[in-house]
Coordinates of C-alpha atoms in Angstrom, one line a residue:
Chain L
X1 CA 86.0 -122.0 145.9
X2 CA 82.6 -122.9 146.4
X3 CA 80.7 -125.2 144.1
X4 CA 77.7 -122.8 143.7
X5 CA 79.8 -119.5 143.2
X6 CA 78.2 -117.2 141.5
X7 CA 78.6 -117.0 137.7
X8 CA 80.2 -113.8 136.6
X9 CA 78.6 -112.2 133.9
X10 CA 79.9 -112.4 130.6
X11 CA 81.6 -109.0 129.4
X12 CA 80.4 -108.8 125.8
X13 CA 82.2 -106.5 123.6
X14 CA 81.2 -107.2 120.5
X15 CA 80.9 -104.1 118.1
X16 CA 78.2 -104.7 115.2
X17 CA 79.6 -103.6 112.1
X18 CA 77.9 -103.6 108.3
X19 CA 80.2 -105.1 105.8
X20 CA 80.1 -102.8 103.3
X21 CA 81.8 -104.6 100.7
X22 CA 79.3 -106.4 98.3
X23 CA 77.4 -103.0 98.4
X24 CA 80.1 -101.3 97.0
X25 CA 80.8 -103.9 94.4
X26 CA 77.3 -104.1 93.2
X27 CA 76.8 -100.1 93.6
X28 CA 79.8 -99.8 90.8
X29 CA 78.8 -102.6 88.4
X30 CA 75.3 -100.6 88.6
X31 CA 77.4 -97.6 88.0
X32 CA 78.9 -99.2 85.1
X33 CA 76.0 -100.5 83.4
X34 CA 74.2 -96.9 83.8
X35 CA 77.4 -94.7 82.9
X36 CA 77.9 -97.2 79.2
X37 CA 74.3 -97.7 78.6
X38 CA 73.5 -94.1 78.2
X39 CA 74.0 -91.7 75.7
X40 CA 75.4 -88.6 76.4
X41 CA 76.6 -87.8 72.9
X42 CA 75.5 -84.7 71.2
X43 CA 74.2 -86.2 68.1
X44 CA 72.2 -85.1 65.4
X45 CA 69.4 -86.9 66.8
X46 CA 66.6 -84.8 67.8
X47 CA 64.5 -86.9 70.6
X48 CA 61.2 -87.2 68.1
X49 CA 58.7 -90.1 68.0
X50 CA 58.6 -91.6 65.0
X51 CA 55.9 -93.3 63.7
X52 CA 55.7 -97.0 63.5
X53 CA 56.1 -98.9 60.7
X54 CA 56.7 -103.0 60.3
X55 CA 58.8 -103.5 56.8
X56 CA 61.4 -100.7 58.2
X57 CA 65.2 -101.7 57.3
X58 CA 67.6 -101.8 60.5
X59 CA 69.4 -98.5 60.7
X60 CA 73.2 -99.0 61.5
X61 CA 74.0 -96.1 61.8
X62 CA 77.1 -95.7 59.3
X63 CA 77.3 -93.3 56.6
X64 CA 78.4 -93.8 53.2
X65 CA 81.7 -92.4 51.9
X66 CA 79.3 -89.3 50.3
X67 CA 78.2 -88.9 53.8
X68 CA 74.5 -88.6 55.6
X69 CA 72.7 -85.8 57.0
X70 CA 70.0 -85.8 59.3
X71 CA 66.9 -83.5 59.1
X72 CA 64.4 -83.7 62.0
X73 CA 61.2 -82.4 61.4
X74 CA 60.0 -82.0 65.6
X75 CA 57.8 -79.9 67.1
X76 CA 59.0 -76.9 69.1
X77 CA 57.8 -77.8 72.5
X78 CA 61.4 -79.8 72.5
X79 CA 63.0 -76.3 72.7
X80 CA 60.4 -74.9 75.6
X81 CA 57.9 -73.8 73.5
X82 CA 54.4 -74.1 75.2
X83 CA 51.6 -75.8 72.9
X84 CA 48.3 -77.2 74.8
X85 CA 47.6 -79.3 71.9
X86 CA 50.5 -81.2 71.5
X87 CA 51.2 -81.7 75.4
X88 CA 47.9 -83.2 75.6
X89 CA 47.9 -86.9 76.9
X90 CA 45.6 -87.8 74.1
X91 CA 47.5 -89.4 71.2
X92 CA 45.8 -88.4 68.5
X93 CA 45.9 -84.6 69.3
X94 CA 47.8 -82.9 66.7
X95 CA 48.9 -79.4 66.6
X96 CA 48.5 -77.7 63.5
X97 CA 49.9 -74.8 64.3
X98 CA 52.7 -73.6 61.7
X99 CA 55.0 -72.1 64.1
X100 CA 55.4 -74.9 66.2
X101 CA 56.6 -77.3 63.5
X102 CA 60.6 -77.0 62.7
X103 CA 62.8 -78.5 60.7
X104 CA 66.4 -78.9 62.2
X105 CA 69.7 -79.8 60.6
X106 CA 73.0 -79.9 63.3
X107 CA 71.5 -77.7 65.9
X108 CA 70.0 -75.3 63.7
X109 CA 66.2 -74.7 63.5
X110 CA 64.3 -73.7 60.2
X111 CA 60.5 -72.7 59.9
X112 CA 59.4 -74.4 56.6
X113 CA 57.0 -71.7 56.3
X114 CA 59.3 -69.2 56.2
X115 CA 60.6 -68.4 52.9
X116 CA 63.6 -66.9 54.3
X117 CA 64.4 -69.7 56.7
X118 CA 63.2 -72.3 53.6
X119 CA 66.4 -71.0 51.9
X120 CA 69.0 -71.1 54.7
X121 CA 68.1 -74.6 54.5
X122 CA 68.4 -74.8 51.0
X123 CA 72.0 -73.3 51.3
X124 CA 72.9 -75.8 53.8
X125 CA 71.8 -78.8 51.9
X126 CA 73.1 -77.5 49.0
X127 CA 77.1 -77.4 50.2
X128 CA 76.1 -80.8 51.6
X129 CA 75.0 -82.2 48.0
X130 CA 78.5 -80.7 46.6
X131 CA 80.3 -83.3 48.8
X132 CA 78.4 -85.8 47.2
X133 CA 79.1 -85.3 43.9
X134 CA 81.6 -86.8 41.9
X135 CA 82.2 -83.9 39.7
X136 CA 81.2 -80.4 39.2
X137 CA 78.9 -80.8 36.2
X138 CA 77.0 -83.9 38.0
X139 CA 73.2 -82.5 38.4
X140 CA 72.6 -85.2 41.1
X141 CA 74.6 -86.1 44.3
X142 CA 74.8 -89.3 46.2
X143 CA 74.5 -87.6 49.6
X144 CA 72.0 -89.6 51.8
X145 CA 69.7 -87.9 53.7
X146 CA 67.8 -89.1 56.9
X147 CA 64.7 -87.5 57.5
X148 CA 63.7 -88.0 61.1
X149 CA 59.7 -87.0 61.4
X150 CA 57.7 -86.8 64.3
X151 CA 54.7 -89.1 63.7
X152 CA 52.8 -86.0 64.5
X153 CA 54.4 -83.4 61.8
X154 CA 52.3 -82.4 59.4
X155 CA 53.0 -84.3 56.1
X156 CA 53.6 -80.5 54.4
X157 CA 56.8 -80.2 56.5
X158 CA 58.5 -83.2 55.5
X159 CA 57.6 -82.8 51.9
X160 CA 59.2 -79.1 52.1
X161 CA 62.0 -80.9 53.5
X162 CA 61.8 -83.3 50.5
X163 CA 61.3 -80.7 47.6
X164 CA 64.7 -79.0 48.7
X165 CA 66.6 -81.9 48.7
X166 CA 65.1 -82.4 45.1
X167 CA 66.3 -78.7 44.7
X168 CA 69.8 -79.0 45.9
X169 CA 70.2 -82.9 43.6
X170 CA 70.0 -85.1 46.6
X171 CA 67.7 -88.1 45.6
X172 CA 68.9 -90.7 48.2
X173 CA 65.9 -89.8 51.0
X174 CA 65.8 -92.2 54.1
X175 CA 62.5 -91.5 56.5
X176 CA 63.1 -93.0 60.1
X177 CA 60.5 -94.8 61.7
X178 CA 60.6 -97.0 64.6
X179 CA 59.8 -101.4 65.2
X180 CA 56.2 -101.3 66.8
X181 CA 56.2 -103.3 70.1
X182 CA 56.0 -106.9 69.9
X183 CA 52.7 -108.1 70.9
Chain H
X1 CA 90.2 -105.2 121.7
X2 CA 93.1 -105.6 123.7
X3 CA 94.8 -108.1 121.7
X4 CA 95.0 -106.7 118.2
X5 CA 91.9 -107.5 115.0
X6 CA 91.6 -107.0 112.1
X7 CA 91.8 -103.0 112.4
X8 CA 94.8 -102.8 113.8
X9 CA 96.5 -105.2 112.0
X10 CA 96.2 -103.2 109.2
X11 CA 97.7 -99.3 110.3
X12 CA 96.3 -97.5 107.1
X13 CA 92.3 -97.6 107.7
X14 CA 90.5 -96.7 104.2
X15 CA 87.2 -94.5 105.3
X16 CA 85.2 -95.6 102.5
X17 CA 81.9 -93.8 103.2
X18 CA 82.7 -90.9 100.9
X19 CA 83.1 -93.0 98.2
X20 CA 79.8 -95.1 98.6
X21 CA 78.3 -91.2 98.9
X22 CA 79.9 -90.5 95.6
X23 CA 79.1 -93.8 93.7
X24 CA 75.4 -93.5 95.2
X25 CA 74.8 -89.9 93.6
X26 CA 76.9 -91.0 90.3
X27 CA 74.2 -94.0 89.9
X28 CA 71.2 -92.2 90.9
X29 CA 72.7 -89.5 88.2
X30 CA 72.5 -92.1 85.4
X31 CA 69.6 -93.6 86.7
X32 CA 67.6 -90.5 86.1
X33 CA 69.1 -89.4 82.9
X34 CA 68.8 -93.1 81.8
X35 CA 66.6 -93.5 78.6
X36 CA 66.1 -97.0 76.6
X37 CA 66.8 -96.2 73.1
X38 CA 63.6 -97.1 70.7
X39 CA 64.5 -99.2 68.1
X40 CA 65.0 -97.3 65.2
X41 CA 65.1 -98.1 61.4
X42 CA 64.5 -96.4 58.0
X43 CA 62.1 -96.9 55.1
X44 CA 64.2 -96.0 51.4
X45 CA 61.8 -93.5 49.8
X46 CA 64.7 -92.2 46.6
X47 CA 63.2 -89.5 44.7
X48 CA 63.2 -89.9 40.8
X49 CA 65.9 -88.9 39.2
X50 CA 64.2 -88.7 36.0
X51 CA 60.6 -86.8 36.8
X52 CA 59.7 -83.7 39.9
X53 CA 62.0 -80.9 39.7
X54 CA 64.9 -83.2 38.0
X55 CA 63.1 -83.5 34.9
X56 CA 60.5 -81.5 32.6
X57 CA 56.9 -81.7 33.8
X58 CA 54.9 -84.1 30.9
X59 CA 52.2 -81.7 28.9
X60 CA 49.4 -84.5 29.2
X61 CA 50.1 -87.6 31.6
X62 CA 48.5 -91.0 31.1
X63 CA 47.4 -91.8 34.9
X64 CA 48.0 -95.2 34.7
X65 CA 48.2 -95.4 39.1
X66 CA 46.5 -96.3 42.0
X67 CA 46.1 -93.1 44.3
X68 CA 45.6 -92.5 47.6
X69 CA 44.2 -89.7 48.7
X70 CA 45.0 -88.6 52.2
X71 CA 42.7 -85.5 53.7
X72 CA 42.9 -84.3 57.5
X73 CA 40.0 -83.8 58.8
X74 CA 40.7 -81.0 61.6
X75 CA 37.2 -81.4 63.4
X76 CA 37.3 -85.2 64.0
X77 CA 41.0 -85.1 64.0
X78 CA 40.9 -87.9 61.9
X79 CA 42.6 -88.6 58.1
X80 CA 40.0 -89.7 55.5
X81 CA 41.5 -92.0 53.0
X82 CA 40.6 -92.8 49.3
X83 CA 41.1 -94.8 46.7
X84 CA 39.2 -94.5 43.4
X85 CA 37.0 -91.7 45.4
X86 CA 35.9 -94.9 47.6
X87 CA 36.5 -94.2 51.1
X88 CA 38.8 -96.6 52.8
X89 CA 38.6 -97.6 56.3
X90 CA 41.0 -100.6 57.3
X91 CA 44.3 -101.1 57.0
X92 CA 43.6 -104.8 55.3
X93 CA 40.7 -103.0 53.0
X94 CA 43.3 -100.3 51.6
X95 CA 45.7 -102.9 51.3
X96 CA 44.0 -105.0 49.2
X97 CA 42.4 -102.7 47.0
X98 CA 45.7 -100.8 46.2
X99 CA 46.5 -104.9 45.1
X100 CA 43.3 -105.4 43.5
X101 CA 44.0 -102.0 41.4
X102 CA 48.0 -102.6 40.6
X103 CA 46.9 -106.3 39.6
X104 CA 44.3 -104.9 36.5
X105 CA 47.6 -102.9 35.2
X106 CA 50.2 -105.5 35.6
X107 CA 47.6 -107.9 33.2
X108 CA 47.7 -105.5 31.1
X109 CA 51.6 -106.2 30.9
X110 CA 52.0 -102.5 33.1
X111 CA 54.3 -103.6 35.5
X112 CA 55.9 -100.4 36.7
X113 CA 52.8 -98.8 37.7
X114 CA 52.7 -97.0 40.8
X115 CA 51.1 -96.1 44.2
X116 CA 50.6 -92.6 44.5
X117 CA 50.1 -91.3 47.9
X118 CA 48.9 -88.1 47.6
X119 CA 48.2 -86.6 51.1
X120 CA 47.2 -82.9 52.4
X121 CA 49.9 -80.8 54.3
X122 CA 47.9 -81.0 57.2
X123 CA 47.9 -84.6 57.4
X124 CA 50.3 -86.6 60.0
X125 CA 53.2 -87.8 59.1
X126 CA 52.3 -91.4 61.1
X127 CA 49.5 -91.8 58.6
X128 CA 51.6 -91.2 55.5
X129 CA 54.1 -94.1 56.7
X130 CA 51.6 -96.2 57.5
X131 CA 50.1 -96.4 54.0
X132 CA 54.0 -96.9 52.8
X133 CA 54.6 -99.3 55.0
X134 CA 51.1 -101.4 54.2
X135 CA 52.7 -101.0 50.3
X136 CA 55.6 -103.3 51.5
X137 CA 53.6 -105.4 53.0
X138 CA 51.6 -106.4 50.2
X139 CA 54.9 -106.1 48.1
X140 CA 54.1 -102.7 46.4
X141 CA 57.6 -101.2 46.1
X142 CA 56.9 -98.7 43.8
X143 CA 55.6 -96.1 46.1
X144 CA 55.3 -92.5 44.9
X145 CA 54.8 -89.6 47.3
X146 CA 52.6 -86.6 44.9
X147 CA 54.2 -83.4 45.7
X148 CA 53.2 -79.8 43.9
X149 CA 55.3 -78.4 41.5
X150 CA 57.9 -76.0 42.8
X151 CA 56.3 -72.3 42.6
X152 CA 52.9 -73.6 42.3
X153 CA 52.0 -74.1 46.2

């Protein structure tokens, strides 16, 4: 063999692939972390911005034995309704318009306006006040109730809300409101 | 290769591209639908058991109370509060003066006198709150909220 024979070339077969593995095992810890930090409960929680307050008292959530029931007082563009006013950008436009403003109690929507609607509510709150009395004859019931206002509802809403409780014996009110940022 | 690796080693070959298409339209899924949950809390605002629609209304009241008036004003968009028919603009201003006014009753030995706010329909909720919550701040737990007698709106 000669000393200068000619250097075959090299047969490279070397296949490129993409190890797929730590994508896969950070795809499904990201699935994780998106599938148990979100809610997908069908709460009583309307999706309303509350309005800010500093001295509020952590809200955890749990009922008494009476029970709790939540009253959102949101405005009807969270059903599809159309208001220019209120899907302004501006912050401070408020929509005064009556028939946009609802009260709504487990899915079901009352006008406050509406005398006829005012006293479906009443009924509702009413049954709800029996569970949280002790006895028959009691005039008051320790039902709590959560009243979830948008910081834009007119104040008139929430006190209609208010006077029926008063109506039906409930006295224990709650208002939500939300931390402000920190600065 | 000619000599066996890795692939054929193992006979049963998993195709996992299907499930990294799944996984990647499950994430994007959450990731939309995703929302940060605001901190949320409550402020205690019981109703008297003893006065409103629970009790009898009182023939002639002694207003012994500071009051704040709350008016919307729909032009400027803008809610005009008062105390003592003085306007009030600050936060700090109406804060003090509501301490100012509930200090000259609790000399007088009236230490269960209240803040009334007393605010139109119109006005925004936000603003009701926020004179509540600069009552707590300056320790002013008794906190009435004026309503109209039932039948008389």
């Amino acid at each position: 063999m000669s000393k200068h024979a000619k250097a075959k070339p090299v047969d490279v077969d070397e296949a490129t692939s993409l190890n797929l593995v730590p994508m896969v095992d950070i795809m499904f810890l990201m699935l994780l972390f998106f599938m148990l930090g979100s809610d997908m409960g069908q709460r009583e929680l309307e999706a309303v911005t509350l309005p800010l307050a500093s001295t509020i008292k952590e809200d955890k959530g749990d009922a008494p034995k009476e029970g709790r029931t939540t009253i959102n007082v949101y405005h009807d563009i969270k059903r599809g309704a159309t208001c220019e006013t209120y899907a302004k950008a501006d912050k401070d436009a408020i929509c005064r318009n009556d028939e946009h403003w609802k009260v709504g109690i487990r899915g079901h929507d009352y006008n406050p306006k509406i005398k006829e609607e005012v006293d479906k509510l009443r009924g509702l709150l009413k049954r709800d006040s029996e569970e949280g009395k002790s006895s028959v004859t009691d005039r008051v019931s320790e039902r709590l109730v959560m009243i979830r206002a948008d910081a834009k509802a007119p104040y008139g809403a929430v006190q209609q809300v208010m006077n029926v409780c008063a109506e039906c014996g409930i006295y224990k009110i709650e208002v939500g409101a939300a931390a402000p940022a920190p600065e | 290769m000619a000599h066996g690796g890795a692939s054929e080693d193992n006979p049963v070959h998993l195709n996992v591209a299907p499930m990294v298409d799944i996984i990647f339209c499950l994430c994007i899924f959450f990731m939309c639908s995703f929302q940060f949950k605001q901190l949320e809390g409550k402020m205690e605002s019981w109703l008297p058991k003893d006065k409103g629609v629970f009790g009898d209304p009182v023939p002639n009241p002694i207003l012994e109370e500071v009051r704040v008036f709350m008016k919307w004003d729909e032009t400027t968009g803008e809610t005009i509060r008062k105390v003592n028919a003085k306007q009030v603009g600050s936060n700090e201003e109406l804060g003090l003066i509501m301490l100012e006014g509930i200090n000259k009753f609790r000399t007088l030995g009236k230490l269960d006198t209240p803040v009334i706010v007393d605010a139109e329909p119109k006005v925004p909720w936000a603003k009701v709150i926020e004179v509540m919550d600069i009552c707590k701040l300056n320790k002013l737990d008794k906190v009435e909220l004026a309503a109209p007698m039932p039948g008389k709106q």
